[in-house]
XYZ file of C-alpha atoms in Angstrom:
538
model
C 79.456 143.448 72.948
C 83.102 144.004 72.024
C 84.165 141.450 74.640
C 81.617 138.974 73.288
C 82.913 139.345 69.721
C 86.456 138.859 70.969
C 85.506 135.642 72.731
C 83.664 134.383 69.660
C 86.873 134.946 67.669
C 88.762 132.904 70.239
C 86.244 130.111 69.927
C 86.622 130.071 66.141
C 90.407 129.957 66.480
C 90.225 127.019 68.846
C 87.832 125.182 66.560
C 90.287 125.619 63.691
C 93.232 124.545 65.866
C 91.386 121.490 67.140
C 91.689 119.716 63.795
C 95.486 119.931 63.928
C 95.887 118.405 67.389
C 97.098 114.830 67.615
C 94.780 113.450 70.258
C 95.037 109.930 71.670
C 92.349 107.586 70.442
C 89.601 106.299 72.704
C 91.147 102.846 72.530
C 94.506 104.264 73.639
C 92.821 105.891 76.605
C 91.076 102.669 77.645
C 94.351 100.753 77.476
C 96.212 103.402 79.490
C 93.450 103.611 82.092
C 93.584 99.843 82.548
C 97.343 99.965 83.054
C 97.181 102.885 85.447
C 94.493 101.347 87.627
C 96.459 98.106 87.670
C 99.336 100.134 89.114
C 97.002 101.653 91.674
C 95.791 98.232 92.811
C 99.413 97.317 93.436
C 99.534 100.287 95.804
C 101.915 102.221 93.559
C 105.034 100.119 93.946
C 106.740 102.554 91.557
C 106.443 105.298 94.146
C 103.902 107.524 92.356
C 101.064 107.626 94.834
C 98.562 109.282 92.552
C 99.523 108.198 89.047
C 95.902 107.325 88.244
C 95.068 111.024 88.072
C 97.037 111.119 84.834
C 94.379 108.904 83.302
C 91.918 111.643 84.139
C 94.077 114.046 82.184
C 93.828 111.813 79.121
C 90.076 112.090 79.391
C 90.370 115.850 79.753
C 92.423 116.014 76.593
C 89.957 113.914 74.653
C 87.148 116.060 75.995
C 88.667 119.311 74.708
C 86.691 118.840 71.495
C 83.607 120.040 73.339
C 85.220 123.127 74.871
C 85.659 125.649 72.064
C 82.021 125.605 71.003
C 81.119 126.714 74.517
C 83.669 129.450 74.940
C 81.636 132.222 73.350
C 78.858 131.619 75.873
C 80.997 130.561 78.828
C 81.997 134.079 79.818
C 79.029 136.126 78.626
C 77.698 138.031 81.555
C 74.328 139.344 82.458
C 75.076 142.771 83.989
C 72.777 141.933 86.866
C 74.793 138.792 87.598
C 78.053 140.737 87.692
C 77.013 143.297 90.298
C 78.932 143.271 93.545
C 76.877 143.657 96.686
C 77.436 142.092 100.076
C 80.171 139.574 100.736
C 77.591 136.790 100.424
C 76.390 138.230 97.116
C 79.952 138.401 95.837
C 80.522 134.769 96.723
C 77.258 133.696 95.148
C 78.018 135.700 91.959
C 81.681 135.067 91.143
C 81.208 135.863 87.445
C 84.485 137.005 85.972
C 87.952 136.130 84.755
C 90.572 134.874 87.211
C 94.091 133.555 87.426
C 95.142 131.199 90.171
C 97.757 132.124 92.750
C 100.202 129.386 91.857
C 99.011 126.166 90.155
C 99.070 127.657 86.636
C 95.345 127.995 85.955
C 93.226 130.548 84.126
C 89.551 130.383 85.139
C 86.508 131.913 83.468
C 83.280 131.819 85.475
C 79.838 132.491 84.048
C 76.490 132.328 85.821
C 76.144 128.643 84.920
C 79.591 127.441 83.800
C 83.246 127.361 84.755
C 86.004 127.023 82.147
C 89.478 125.957 83.276
C 92.681 126.358 81.259
C 96.250 125.319 82.032
C 98.814 128.078 81.554
C 102.503 128.867 81.483
C 104.252 132.083 80.477
C 104.100 130.902 76.853
C 100.914 128.803 76.689
C 97.224 128.543 77.521
C 95.352 125.285 77.013
C 91.619 124.808 77.839
C 91.062 121.494 79.628
C 87.753 121.413 81.480
C 84.208 122.733 81.660
C 82.038 122.450 84.771
C 78.344 123.321 84.958
C 76.557 124.882 87.900
C 75.126 122.449 90.441
C 71.416 122.623 91.205
C 71.806 122.902 94.969
C 74.478 125.273 96.214
C 75.197 126.121 99.872
C 74.638 129.726 100.870
C 77.573 131.979 100.055
C 79.118 129.590 97.536
C 78.652 128.428 94.000
C 79.234 124.802 93.112
C 80.014 123.308 89.725
C 80.047 119.736 88.465
C 82.556 118.759 85.802
C 80.690 118.178 82.524
C 81.820 114.741 81.409
C 80.141 115.028 78.023
C 82.368 117.950 77.110
C 85.552 117.475 79.124
C 85.293 114.279 81.154
C 87.996 115.144 83.674
C 86.664 113.281 86.718
C 90.197 112.951 88.036
C 91.304 116.474 87.190
C 92.647 118.282 90.238
C 92.210 115.133 92.347
C 88.419 115.421 92.054
C 86.919 111.993 91.497
C 83.403 113.267 92.197
C 83.759 116.206 89.792
C 82.589 118.733 92.401
C 84.190 122.200 92.463
C 83.146 124.899 94.940
C 83.813 128.630 94.536
C 83.517 130.795 97.649
C 84.403 134.326 98.708
C 87.988 135.323 99.400
C 89.426 138.127 101.477
C 88.362 140.793 98.956
C 85.662 141.158 96.320
C 88.244 140.360 93.654
C 89.463 137.189 95.325
C 87.724 133.809 95.268
C 88.650 130.393 96.615
C 88.333 127.259 94.518
C 87.852 124.080 96.527
C 88.179 120.672 94.941
C 86.058 117.971 96.561
C 88.230 115.947 98.925
C 91.135 118.408 98.949
C 92.693 119.562 102.211
C 93.192 123.169 101.026
C 91.922 125.709 98.473
C 93.285 127.357 95.345
C 93.089 131.146 95.567
C 91.710 132.874 92.464
C 92.509 136.516 91.725
C 90.312 138.546 89.368
C 92.065 139.915 86.270
C 90.771 142.465 83.751
C 91.280 140.261 80.700
C 92.472 136.845 79.672
C 96.183 136.379 78.945
C 97.325 136.986 75.381
C 98.381 133.356 75.216
C 94.735 132.335 75.660
C 93.759 134.355 72.563
C 96.413 132.828 70.314
C 95.907 129.371 68.774
C 97.832 126.567 70.439
C 100.843 125.564 68.323
C 101.436 121.825 68.121
C 105.100 121.409 67.187
C 107.837 119.382 68.901
C 109.754 122.512 69.867
C 106.684 124.242 71.304
C 105.723 121.124 73.253
C 109.265 120.982 74.615
C 109.079 124.626 75.672
C 105.725 124.145 77.444
C 107.064 121.100 79.306
C 110.272 122.842 80.328
C 108.466 126.040 81.362
C 105.906 124.136 83.419
C 108.694 122.643 85.535
C 110.604 125.928 85.631
C 107.576 127.826 86.913
C 106.239 125.249 89.384
C 108.734 122.618 90.542
C 110.019 123.514 94.065
C 112.881 121.059 94.568
C 115.572 121.612 91.916
C 118.024 122.816 94.569
C 117.403 119.834 96.866
C 118.030 117.451 93.975
C 121.035 119.409 92.695
C 119.630 119.808 89.182
C 120.296 122.917 87.071
C 117.109 123.166 84.994
C 118.547 125.825 82.677
C 121.431 123.486 81.896
C 118.920 120.721 81.170
C 117.287 122.948 78.554
C 120.618 123.807 76.978
C 121.446 120.121 76.667
C 118.170 118.750 75.354
C 116.431 121.492 73.371
C 118.917 121.341 70.448
C 117.992 117.650 70.116
C 114.378 118.550 69.317
C 113.622 119.285 65.655
C 110.460 119.587 63.546
C 110.957 115.907 62.697
C 111.007 114.748 66.330
C 108.194 112.250 66.938
C 106.005 112.272 70.079
C 107.672 109.029 71.196
C 111.121 110.563 70.818
C 109.985 113.674 72.671
C 108.549 111.566 75.494
C 111.908 109.780 75.778
C 113.651 113.173 75.927
C 111.359 114.314 78.742
C 112.108 111.123 80.667
C 115.835 111.756 80.440
C 115.304 115.348 81.593
C 113.435 114.477 84.818
C 114.914 111.083 85.662
C 117.755 112.628 87.747
C 115.143 114.099 90.110
C 114.241 110.600 91.376
C 110.916 112.139 92.412
C 107.969 109.776 92.820
C 105.553 112.593 92.044
C 106.936 113.132 88.544
C 105.690 111.230 85.508
C 105.574 111.365 81.704
C 103.160 109.390 79.537
C 102.334 109.021 75.862
C 99.056 107.106 75.842
C 98.842 106.695 72.078
C 101.970 104.512 72.201
C 101.536 103.119 75.706
C 104.694 104.768 77.017
C 104.775 105.431 80.760
C 107.496 106.681 83.076
C 107.309 107.361 86.802
C 110.145 108.829 88.808
C 111.201 107.133 92.005
C 113.927 106.925 94.571
C 116.143 103.891 93.891
C 114.734 100.858 95.681
C 117.438 98.645 97.228
C 115.061 95.687 97.046
C 111.829 95.978 95.041
C 109.043 94.012 96.704
C 106.738 91.849 94.621
C 102.997 91.445 95.091
C 103.568 87.921 96.360
C 105.991 89.232 98.970
C 103.503 91.852 100.138
C 100.938 89.087 100.547
C 103.475 87.125 102.578
C 104.003 90.163 104.817
C 100.238 90.257 105.446
C 100.203 86.557 106.296
C 102.944 87.110 108.865
C 100.855 89.832 110.521
C 97.765 87.593 110.444
C 99.701 84.859 112.237
C 100.292 87.278 115.126
C 96.682 88.418 115.499
C 94.220 87.039 118.016
C 91.454 85.979 115.646
C 90.777 87.315 112.158
C 91.038 90.943 111.178
C 88.019 92.850 109.824
C 88.205 94.651 106.483
C 86.589 97.958 105.533
C 86.584 100.667 102.852
C 87.010 98.419 99.808
C 89.626 96.399 101.711
C 91.929 99.395 102.128
C 91.519 99.412 105.920
C 91.620 96.426 108.245
C 91.586 96.010 112.007
C 92.478 93.183 114.333
C 93.720 92.496 117.856
C 97.229 91.610 118.916
C 98.005 89.994 122.288
C 97.415 92.068 125.439
C 94.495 93.937 123.826
C 96.726 95.941 121.524
C 94.920 97.011 118.378
C 96.337 96.621 114.882
C 95.064 99.137 112.292
C 96.353 98.590 108.766
C 95.727 101.434 106.295
C 96.948 100.401 102.843
C 95.553 103.471 101.067
C 93.985 106.855 101.692
C 91.931 106.513 98.522
C 89.199 104.452 96.811
C 87.199 103.815 99.962
C 83.948 103.731 97.984
C 82.893 103.432 94.366
C 80.987 106.732 94.270
C 84.071 108.959 94.266
C 82.445 111.419 96.687
C 84.627 112.452 99.593
C 81.618 112.457 101.944
C 80.989 108.778 101.174
C 84.664 107.953 101.660
C 84.681 109.699 105.044
C 81.606 107.695 106.053
C 83.415 104.465 105.153
C 86.525 105.567 107.031
C 84.560 106.615 110.103
C 82.727 103.295 110.170
C 86.054 101.457 110.206
C 87.376 103.639 113.031
C 84.127 103.307 114.995
C 84.581 99.545 114.961
C 88.302 99.737 115.759
C 87.800 102.011 118.762
C 84.528 100.555 120.020
C 86.257 98.749 122.895
C 89.124 99.880 125.159
C 92.610 99.157 123.847
C 95.877 99.066 125.748
C 97.889 100.229 122.749
C 97.583 100.682 119.003
C 99.746 99.763 116.024
C 99.027 101.796 112.878
C 100.609 100.250 109.808
C 101.198 102.428 106.725
C 104.249 100.534 105.489
C 102.410 99.617 102.294
C 100.405 102.801 101.692
C 100.774 104.533 98.329
C 98.849 107.642 99.364
C 95.551 109.247 98.382
C 93.676 112.090 100.065
C 95.320 114.085 102.848
C 91.876 114.750 104.321
C 91.418 111.115 105.287
C 94.706 111.062 107.175
C 93.577 114.137 109.106
C 90.296 112.342 109.883
C 92.247 109.446 111.410
C 94.417 111.865 113.393
C 91.267 113.485 114.800
C 90.490 110.183 116.559
C 93.871 110.215 118.292
C 93.841 113.568 120.105
C 91.933 115.351 122.864
C 92.991 118.824 121.740
C 93.062 120.609 118.422
C 96.412 121.474 116.840
C 98.023 122.512 113.552
C 99.139 119.426 111.643
C 101.116 121.212 108.932
C 100.954 124.107 106.486
C 100.756 124.001 102.689
C 102.227 126.467 100.211
C 102.677 126.391 96.441
C 105.160 128.042 94.119
C 103.641 131.242 92.747
C 106.429 133.145 91.002
C 107.675 131.667 87.716
C 110.962 133.515 88.012
C 111.676 132.996 91.701
C 111.727 129.419 93.039
C 111.825 130.680 96.634
C 108.501 132.554 96.444
C 105.346 130.748 97.546
C 101.662 131.333 98.150
C 100.479 132.295 101.631
C 100.545 129.206 103.872
C 97.264 127.403 104.452
C 97.266 125.713 107.846
C 95.735 122.271 108.146
C 94.331 121.635 111.603
C 93.300 118.503 113.447
C 90.251 118.848 115.674
C 89.345 116.151 118.215
C 86.509 113.928 117.062
C 83.347 113.450 119.089
C 83.218 109.807 117.955
C 84.985 106.887 119.590
C 88.715 107.558 119.834
C 92.006 106.270 121.167
C 94.411 108.365 123.230
C 96.894 105.786 124.468
C 100.359 104.778 123.207
C 100.731 104.306 119.437
C 103.375 102.664 117.266
C 103.365 103.941 113.677
C 105.022 101.610 111.155
C 106.539 103.260 108.049
C 108.689 102.277 105.073
C 109.960 103.479 101.719
C 106.518 102.446 100.425
C 104.844 104.998 102.709
C 104.173 107.645 100.076
C 102.455 111.033 99.772
C 99.230 111.026 101.840
C 100.773 108.305 104.014
C 103.522 110.828 104.700
C 101.192 113.748 105.358
C 99.393 111.451 107.810
C 102.742 110.763 109.475
C 103.338 114.516 109.469
C 99.962 115.088 111.137
C 101.176 112.904 114.022
C 104.631 114.451 114.203
C 105.543 115.518 117.723
C 102.330 114.155 119.237
C 102.724 112.490 122.648
C 102.816 108.702 122.957
C 103.599 108.075 119.276
C 106.678 106.087 118.248
C 107.649 105.775 114.564
C 109.193 102.419 113.658
C 110.676 101.110 110.398
C 112.559 103.116 107.773
C 112.371 106.528 106.107
C 109.267 107.330 104.136
C 109.511 108.094 100.397
C 109.821 111.882 100.744
C 107.037 113.219 98.478
C 104.174 115.262 99.901
C 102.674 117.610 97.315
C 99.531 116.973 95.344
C 100.435 116.181 91.740
C 100.029 118.974 89.180
C 98.786 117.255 86.018
C 99.430 118.678 82.579
C 98.779 117.769 78.953
C 100.569 118.846 75.749
C 99.050 119.393 72.294
C 100.713 116.225 70.951
C 99.021 114.009 73.553
C 101.904 113.678 76.025
C 100.781 114.024 79.623
C 102.970 114.637 82.628
C 102.823 115.291 86.348
C 104.944 117.157 88.876
C 104.729 118.486 92.443
C 104.290 122.209 93.049
C 103.555 122.366 96.807
C 105.609 122.252 99.997
C 104.257 120.900 103.301
C 105.939 122.247 106.422
C 105.821 121.660 110.165
C 107.262 124.505 112.231
C 108.694 125.884 109.003
C 110.538 122.687 108.094
C 109.969 120.617 104.961
C 110.603 116.877 104.826
C 110.516 116.564 101.057
C 113.157 114.387 99.414
C 114.378 112.831 102.694
C 111.047 111.757 104.215
C 110.503 111.051 107.908
C 113.170 109.220 109.860
C 111.760 106.665 112.328
C 112.414 106.793 116.062
C 113.373 103.129 115.870
C 115.095 102.101 112.639
C 114.738 98.411 111.833
C 116.742 98.469 108.614
C 115.311 97.492 105.241
C 111.568 96.948 105.626
C 110.113 93.891 103.850
C 113.579 92.399 103.672
C 113.354 89.208 101.654
C 115.181 87.044 104.208
C 112.808 88.225 106.950
C 109.746 87.445 104.842
C 111.008 83.956 104.114
C 111.654 83.374 107.803
C 108.206 84.654 108.834
C 109.807 87.531 110.741
C 108.343 91.034 111.095
C 110.906 93.164 112.975
C 108.735 96.331 112.862
C 105.769 94.594 114.468
C 108.027 92.971 117.060
C 109.538 96.366 117.905
C 106.068 97.891 118.146
C 104.871 95.214 120.566
C 107.972 95.696 122.677
C 107.460 99.477 122.865
C 103.736 99.268 123.570
C 103.926 96.547 126.210
C 106.540 98.590 128.068
C 104.263 101.633 128.030
C 101.135 99.779 129.013
C 100.142 98.888 132.539
C 96.898 97.456 133.810
C 94.808 98.197 136.851
C 91.302 96.810 136.804
C 91.461 96.768 133.021
C 92.117 100.509 132.763
C 95.052 101.868 130.782
C 97.544 103.662 133.002
């Protein structure tokens, strides 16, 4: 009963604090969402491959109004529900209080609800409630994000809203899986919630600055690679923040703080005033939508017949001369309207079934204009290109706020050969500076595989999922917190160097001349590797 009274006090505190928060209006959110999805439809020219998840964070923030009223019931436990029995029982009854290993989350799980809060060393901010799903696989417990209370369909890269909790290595460890994710977040049971989660959230410019700075300090892995002293950044900018600093001025300060990173997975937004910033590596020649369309027309002029489109026009397939296939993947996201990863995989598999239905003498895979999406879909494509299973890469996340070289235990991502129609011949993979995030993890999944030649220019150099955060004044921001490695090596910041470098991809003079040097190089490589004998690939 003492714990229940304590939680009820917390709920009352949050209800009181709620009235002092400056939340973006519904109209502001609609406007921002429209702008963000417009960016997504342009395949993230700015370099941020998953900027649209920030819109989900706006919805989370708006939805916080419904959270405090639930907190007093969210963690009440029936003693029978909290008993620990077999491993399966423990997984099916994960009632308790947890902190995430890395990722900065505090999680409270009841029999029927899951409450998620974002944390730093100085802050704790509730952002989402999920309710128990009716049908749960044995040994797990599934939750669906409650849109009426928190509305974070895009929180944690979970368009479908499905979260699954399963058993970990011990009775006090659980694994949180976000629908469509390639890995899990490890949850560790703690005896009580952090003190910061008991205290009311303070909405002042200085406190918002400190939360922003601490979030990067505790989670960003690449300060050394970018040569940025984050402590020096604080010393320079914090004195500029006063009680009179407006949210717009604070947003501008944050932009100046992270701009030197030139990281396409960093962003700052103030939806109430329509202010948006996305980091990116300097582009020697920004490509317009019209120029991307011209690049597609050049490819079409080389195909034998028309290409077929699939997955909401994000995948297309056609034939080049000499029975060489051309597979264009312009996104690893938005394959269906449902948001469920299972539906997206069905759409992807249908496209690949058609592409590999007949024998091919070679295959061009084009991700030159791919702004990213879900890593899982890239692994699904890779599974059609191998006869043997292998480790594609490993993922880790920062997990020590005070030590930037300490990470979570690696989670290996494997590629298993598909039983469906496949292709195992020579492949040319086309990449560019517009190959971002999941397009890069797909490239990484093919790294070192036989018969694959990378052609074009370096990829963008951002791999991590985006950690999304919101401040009490309505500012939202994103940053990477993970490192992807192959044989212990990370390719963040620099990206993947092609085997054949063609110079600046989508060069304006080439587009005007109807010239595609990457496709020409691919055809040259593949025709040299291909031989025919009775129509069978040698």
